[in-house]
Coordinates of N, CA and C in Angstrom, one line a residue:
M1 N -18.8 87.5 7.3 CA -18.0 88.6 7.9 C -16.6 88.1 8.3
L2 N -16.6 87.0 9.0 CA -15.3 86.4 9.5 C -14.4 86.1 8.3
K3 N -14.9 85.5 7.2 CA -14.1 85.2 6.1 C -13.5 86.4 5.4
K4 N -14.3 87.5 5.4 CA -13.9 88.7 4.8 C -12.7 89.3 5.6
L5 N -12.9 89.3 6.9 CA -11.8 89.8 7.8 C -10.5 88.9 7.7
Q6 N -10.7 87.6 7.6 CA -9.5 86.7 7.4 C -8.8 87.0 6.1
A7 N -9.6 87.3 5.0 CA -9.0 87.6 3.7 C -8.3 88.9 3.7
M8 N -8.8 89.9 4.4 CA -8.2 91.2 4.5 C -6.9 91.1 5.3
T9 N -6.9 90.3 6.4 CA -5.7 90.0 7.2 C -4.6 89.4 6.4
L10 N -5.0 88.3 5.6 CA -4.0 87.6 4.8 C -3.4 88.5 3.8
K11 N -4.2 89.4 3.1 CA -3.7 90.3 2.1 C -2.8 91.3 2.7
L12 N -3.1 91.8 3.9 CA -2.3 92.7 4.6 C -0.9 92.1 5.0
R13 N -0.9 90.9 5.4 CA 0.3 90.2 5.8 C 1.2 90.0 4.5
Q14 N 0.6 89.6 3.4 CA 1.3 89.4 2.2 C 1.9 90.7 1.7
T15 N 1.2 91.8 1.8 CA 1.7 93.1 1.4 C 2.9 93.5 2.3
L16 N 2.7 93.4 3.6 CA 3.8 93.7 4.5 C 5.0 92.8 4.3
T17 N 4.9 91.6 4.1 CA 6.0 90.7 3.9 C 6.7 91.0 2.6
S18 N 6.0 91.3 1.5 CA 6.6 91.6 0.3 C 7.4 92.9 0.3
T19 N 6.8 93.9 1.0 CA 7.4 95.2 1.2 C 8.7 95.1 2.0
T20 N 8.6 94.3 3.1 CA 9.8 94.1 3.9 C 10.9 93.4 3.2
M21 N 10.5 92.4 2.4 CA 11.5 91.6 1.6 C 12.2 92.5 0.6
T22 N 11.4 93.3 -0.1 CA 11.9 94.2 -1.1 C 12.9 95.2 -0.6
E23 N 12.5 95.8 0.6 CA 13.4 96.8 1.2 C 14.7 96.1 1.7
S24 N 14.6 94.9 2.3 CA 15.8 94.3 2.8 C 16.7 93.8 1.6
A25 N 16.1 93.4 0.5 CA 16.9 93.0 -0.7 C 17.6 94.1 -1.3
K26 N 17.0 95.3 -1.2 CA 17.7 96.5 -1.8 C 18.8 97.0 -0.8
G27 N 18.6 96.7 0.4 CA 19.5 97.2 1.5 C 19.1 98.6 1.8
A28 N 17.8 98.9 1.6 CA 17.3 100.3 1.7 C 17.1 100.7 3.2
A29 N 17.0 99.8 4.1 CA 16.8 100.1 5.5 C 18.0 99.9 6.4
P30 N 18.9 100.9 6.4 CA 20.1 100.7 7.2 C 19.7 100.9 8.7
A31 N 20.5 100.4 9.6 CA 20.3 100.5 11.0 C 20.2 102.0 11.4
P32 N 19.3 102.4 12.2 CA 19.2 103.8 12.6 C 20.4 104.2 13.4
K33 N 20.8 105.4 13.2 CA 22.0 106.0 14.0 C 21.5 106.5 15.3
S34 N 22.4 106.4 16.3 CA 22.0 106.8 17.6 C 21.8 108.3 17.7
G35 N 22.5 109.1 16.9 CA 22.4 110.5 16.9 C 23.1 111.2 18.1
S36 N 23.7 110.5 18.9 CA 24.4 111.0 20.1 C 25.7 111.7 19.6
K37 N 26.0 112.9 20.1 CA 27.2 113.5 19.8 C 28.2 113.3 21.0
D38 N 27.8 112.6 22.0 CA 28.7 112.3 23.2 C 29.7 111.3 22.8
P39 N 31.0 111.6 22.8 CA 32.0 110.7 22.5 C 32.1 109.5 23.4
M40 N 31.5 109.6 24.6 CA 31.5 108.5 25.6 C 30.3 107.6 25.4
H41 N 29.4 107.9 24.5 CA 28.2 107.1 24.3 C 28.5 105.7 23.9
G42 N 28.0 104.7 24.7 CA 28.2 103.3 24.3 C 29.6 102.8 24.7
M43 N 30.4 103.6 25.3 CA 31.8 103.1 25.6 C 31.8 102.6 27.0
T44 N 32.5 101.5 27.2 CA 32.7 101.0 28.6 C 34.1 101.4 29.0
L45 N 34.3 101.4 30.3 CA 35.6 101.8 30.8 C 36.7 100.9 30.3
E46 N 36.4 99.6 30.1 CA 37.4 98.7 29.5 C 37.7 99.0 28.1
M47 N 36.7 99.4 27.3 CA 37.0 99.8 25.9 C 37.9 101.0 25.9
I48 N 37.6 102.0 26.8 CA 38.4 103.2 26.8 C 39.9 102.9 27.2
I49 N 40.1 102.1 28.2 CA 41.5 101.7 28.6 C 42.2 101.0 27.5
V50 N 41.5 100.1 26.8 CA 42.2 99.3 25.7 C 42.6 100.3 24.6
Q51 N 41.7 101.2 24.2 CA 42.0 102.1 23.1 C 43.1 103.1 23.5
L52 N 43.1 103.6 24.7 CA 44.1 104.5 25.1 C 45.5 103.8 25.2
E53 N 45.5 102.5 25.7 CA 46.7 101.7 25.7 C 47.2 101.5 24.3
Q54 N 46.4 101.2 23.4 CA 46.8 100.9 22.0 C 47.3 102.2 21.4
Q55 N 46.7 103.3 21.7 CA 47.1 104.6 21.1 C 48.4 105.2 21.7
F56 N 48.5 105.1 23.0 CA 49.6 105.7 23.7 C 50.7 104.7 24.3
G57 N 50.2 103.6 24.7 CA 51.1 102.6 25.4 C 51.0 102.9 26.9
W58 N 51.4 101.9 27.7 CA 51.3 102.1 29.1 C 52.3 103.2 29.7
E59 N 53.5 103.2 29.1 CA 54.4 104.2 29.6 C 53.9 105.7 29.4
E60 N 53.4 105.9 28.2 CA 52.9 107.3 27.9 C 51.6 107.6 28.7
L61 N 50.8 106.6 28.9 CA 49.6 106.8 29.8 C 50.1 107.1 31.2
G62 N 51.1 106.4 31.7 CA 51.6 106.7 33.1 C 52.2 108.1 33.1
R63 N 52.8 108.6 32.0 CA 53.4 109.9 32.0 C 52.3 111.0 32.0
R64 N 51.2 110.7 31.2 CA 50.1 111.7 31.1 C 49.2 111.8 32.3
I65 N 48.9 110.6 32.9 CA 48.1 110.5 34.1 C 48.9 109.7 35.1
K66 N 49.4 110.4 36.1 CA 50.3 109.8 37.1 C 49.5 109.0 38.1
I67 N 49.2 107.7 37.8 CA 48.6 106.8 38.7 C 49.3 105.4 38.6
K68 N 49.4 104.8 39.7 CA 50.2 103.5 39.7 C 49.7 102.4 38.8
C69 N 48.4 102.4 38.5 CA 47.9 101.3 37.7 C 48.4 101.4 36.3
F70 N 48.9 102.6 35.9 CA 49.5 102.8 34.6 C 51.1 102.7 34.6
T71 N 51.7 102.8 35.8 CA 53.1 102.9 35.9 C 53.7 101.6 36.5
D72 N 53.1 101.0 37.5 CA 53.7 99.8 38.1 C 52.9 98.6 37.7
E73 N 53.6 97.7 36.9 CA 53.0 96.5 36.4 C 51.6 96.7 35.8
P74 N 51.4 97.6 34.8 CA 50.1 97.9 34.3 C 49.4 96.8 33.6
S75 N 48.1 96.7 33.7 CA 47.3 95.8 33.0 C 45.9 96.4 32.9
V76 N 45.1 95.9 32.0 CA 43.7 96.3 31.9 C 42.9 96.0 33.2
A77 N 43.1 94.8 33.7 CA 42.4 94.3 34.9 C 42.7 95.2 36.1
S78 N 44.0 95.5 36.3 CA 44.3 96.3 37.5 C 43.8 97.8 37.3
S79 N 43.9 98.3 36.1 CA 43.4 99.6 35.8 C 41.9 99.7 36.0
L80 N 41.2 98.7 35.5 CA 39.7 98.7 35.7 C 39.4 98.7 37.2
K81 N 40.0 97.8 38.0 CA 39.8 97.7 39.4 C 40.0 99.1 40.1
F82 N 41.1 99.7 39.8 CA 41.4 101.0 40.5 C 40.5 102.1 40.0
L83 N 40.2 102.2 38.7 CA 39.4 103.3 38.2 C 38.0 103.2 38.6
R84 N 37.5 102.0 38.8 CA 36.1 101.8 39.2 C 35.9 102.3 40.7
R85 N 37.0 102.3 41.5 CA 36.9 102.7 42.9 C 37.3 104.1 43.1
T86 N 37.9 104.7 42.1 CA 38.5 106.1 42.3 C 38.0 107.0 41.2
P87 N 36.9 107.8 41.6 CA 36.2 108.7 40.7 C 37.2 109.8 40.0
W88 N 38.1 110.3 40.8 CA 38.9 111.4 40.3 C 39.8 110.8 39.2
A89 N 40.3 109.6 39.4 CA 41.2 109.0 38.4 C 40.4 108.7 37.1
R90 N 39.2 108.2 37.3 CA 38.4 107.8 36.2 C 38.1 109.1 35.3
Q91 N 37.8 110.2 36.0 CA 37.5 111.4 35.3 C 38.7 111.8 34.4
K92 N 39.9 111.7 35.0 CA 41.1 112.0 34.2 C 41.3 111.1 33.0
V93 N 41.0 109.8 33.1 CA 41.1 108.9 32.0 C 40.1 109.2 31.0
E94 N 38.8 109.5 31.4 CA 37.8 109.8 30.4 C 38.1 111.1 29.7
A95 N 38.6 112.1 30.4 CA 39.0 113.4 29.8 C 40.1 113.2 28.8
L96 N 41.1 112.3 29.1 CA 42.2 112.0 28.1 C 41.6 111.3 26.9
Y97 N 40.6 110.4 27.1 CA 40.0 109.7 26.0 C 39.3 110.7 25.1
I98 N 38.5 111.6 25.7 CA 37.8 112.6 24.9 C 38.7 113.5 24.1
R99 N 39.8 114.0 24.8 CA 40.8 114.8 24.1 C 41.5 114.0 22.9
S100 N 41.7 112.7 23.1 CA 42.3 111.9 22.1 C 41.4 111.7 20.9
K101 N 40.1 111.8 21.0 CA 39.2 111.6 19.9 C 38.8 112.8 19.2
R102 N 39.2 114.0 19.7 CA 39.0 115.3 19.0 C 39.8 115.3 17.7
P103 N 39.2 115.9 16.7 CA 40.0 116.1 15.5 C 41.1 117.1 15.7
T104 N 42.3 116.9 15.2 CA 43.4 117.8 15.4 C 43.2 119.0 14.6
K105 N 43.6 120.1 15.1 CA 43.5 121.4 14.4 C 44.8 121.6 13.6
K106 N 44.6 121.9 12.3 CA 45.8 122.1 11.5 C 46.1 123.6 11.4
A107 N 47.3 124.0 11.6 CA 47.6 125.4 11.7 C 47.9 125.9 10.3

């Protein structure tokens, strides 16, 4: 009985291994998508600041959101420090990020 069980286990392992290798060789099993429609999903505050700075620049960020960390000697580090301690400012930055990621409506 033990030999029979071992033989079945070995056969099952071989089947699973060959199936997995075949699927990975074909590239048939892509990584599952998160399915989240939240634009903030997986984004850190640092990633948001960097993307906004690249898109708008510090001067434009300071014009859109009037906070010193964007107008007086701006940097990612100073912005992170301020925004982590100031919920109202962080909300404004996150709202700007969400607005900037929306597809533009063509008239």
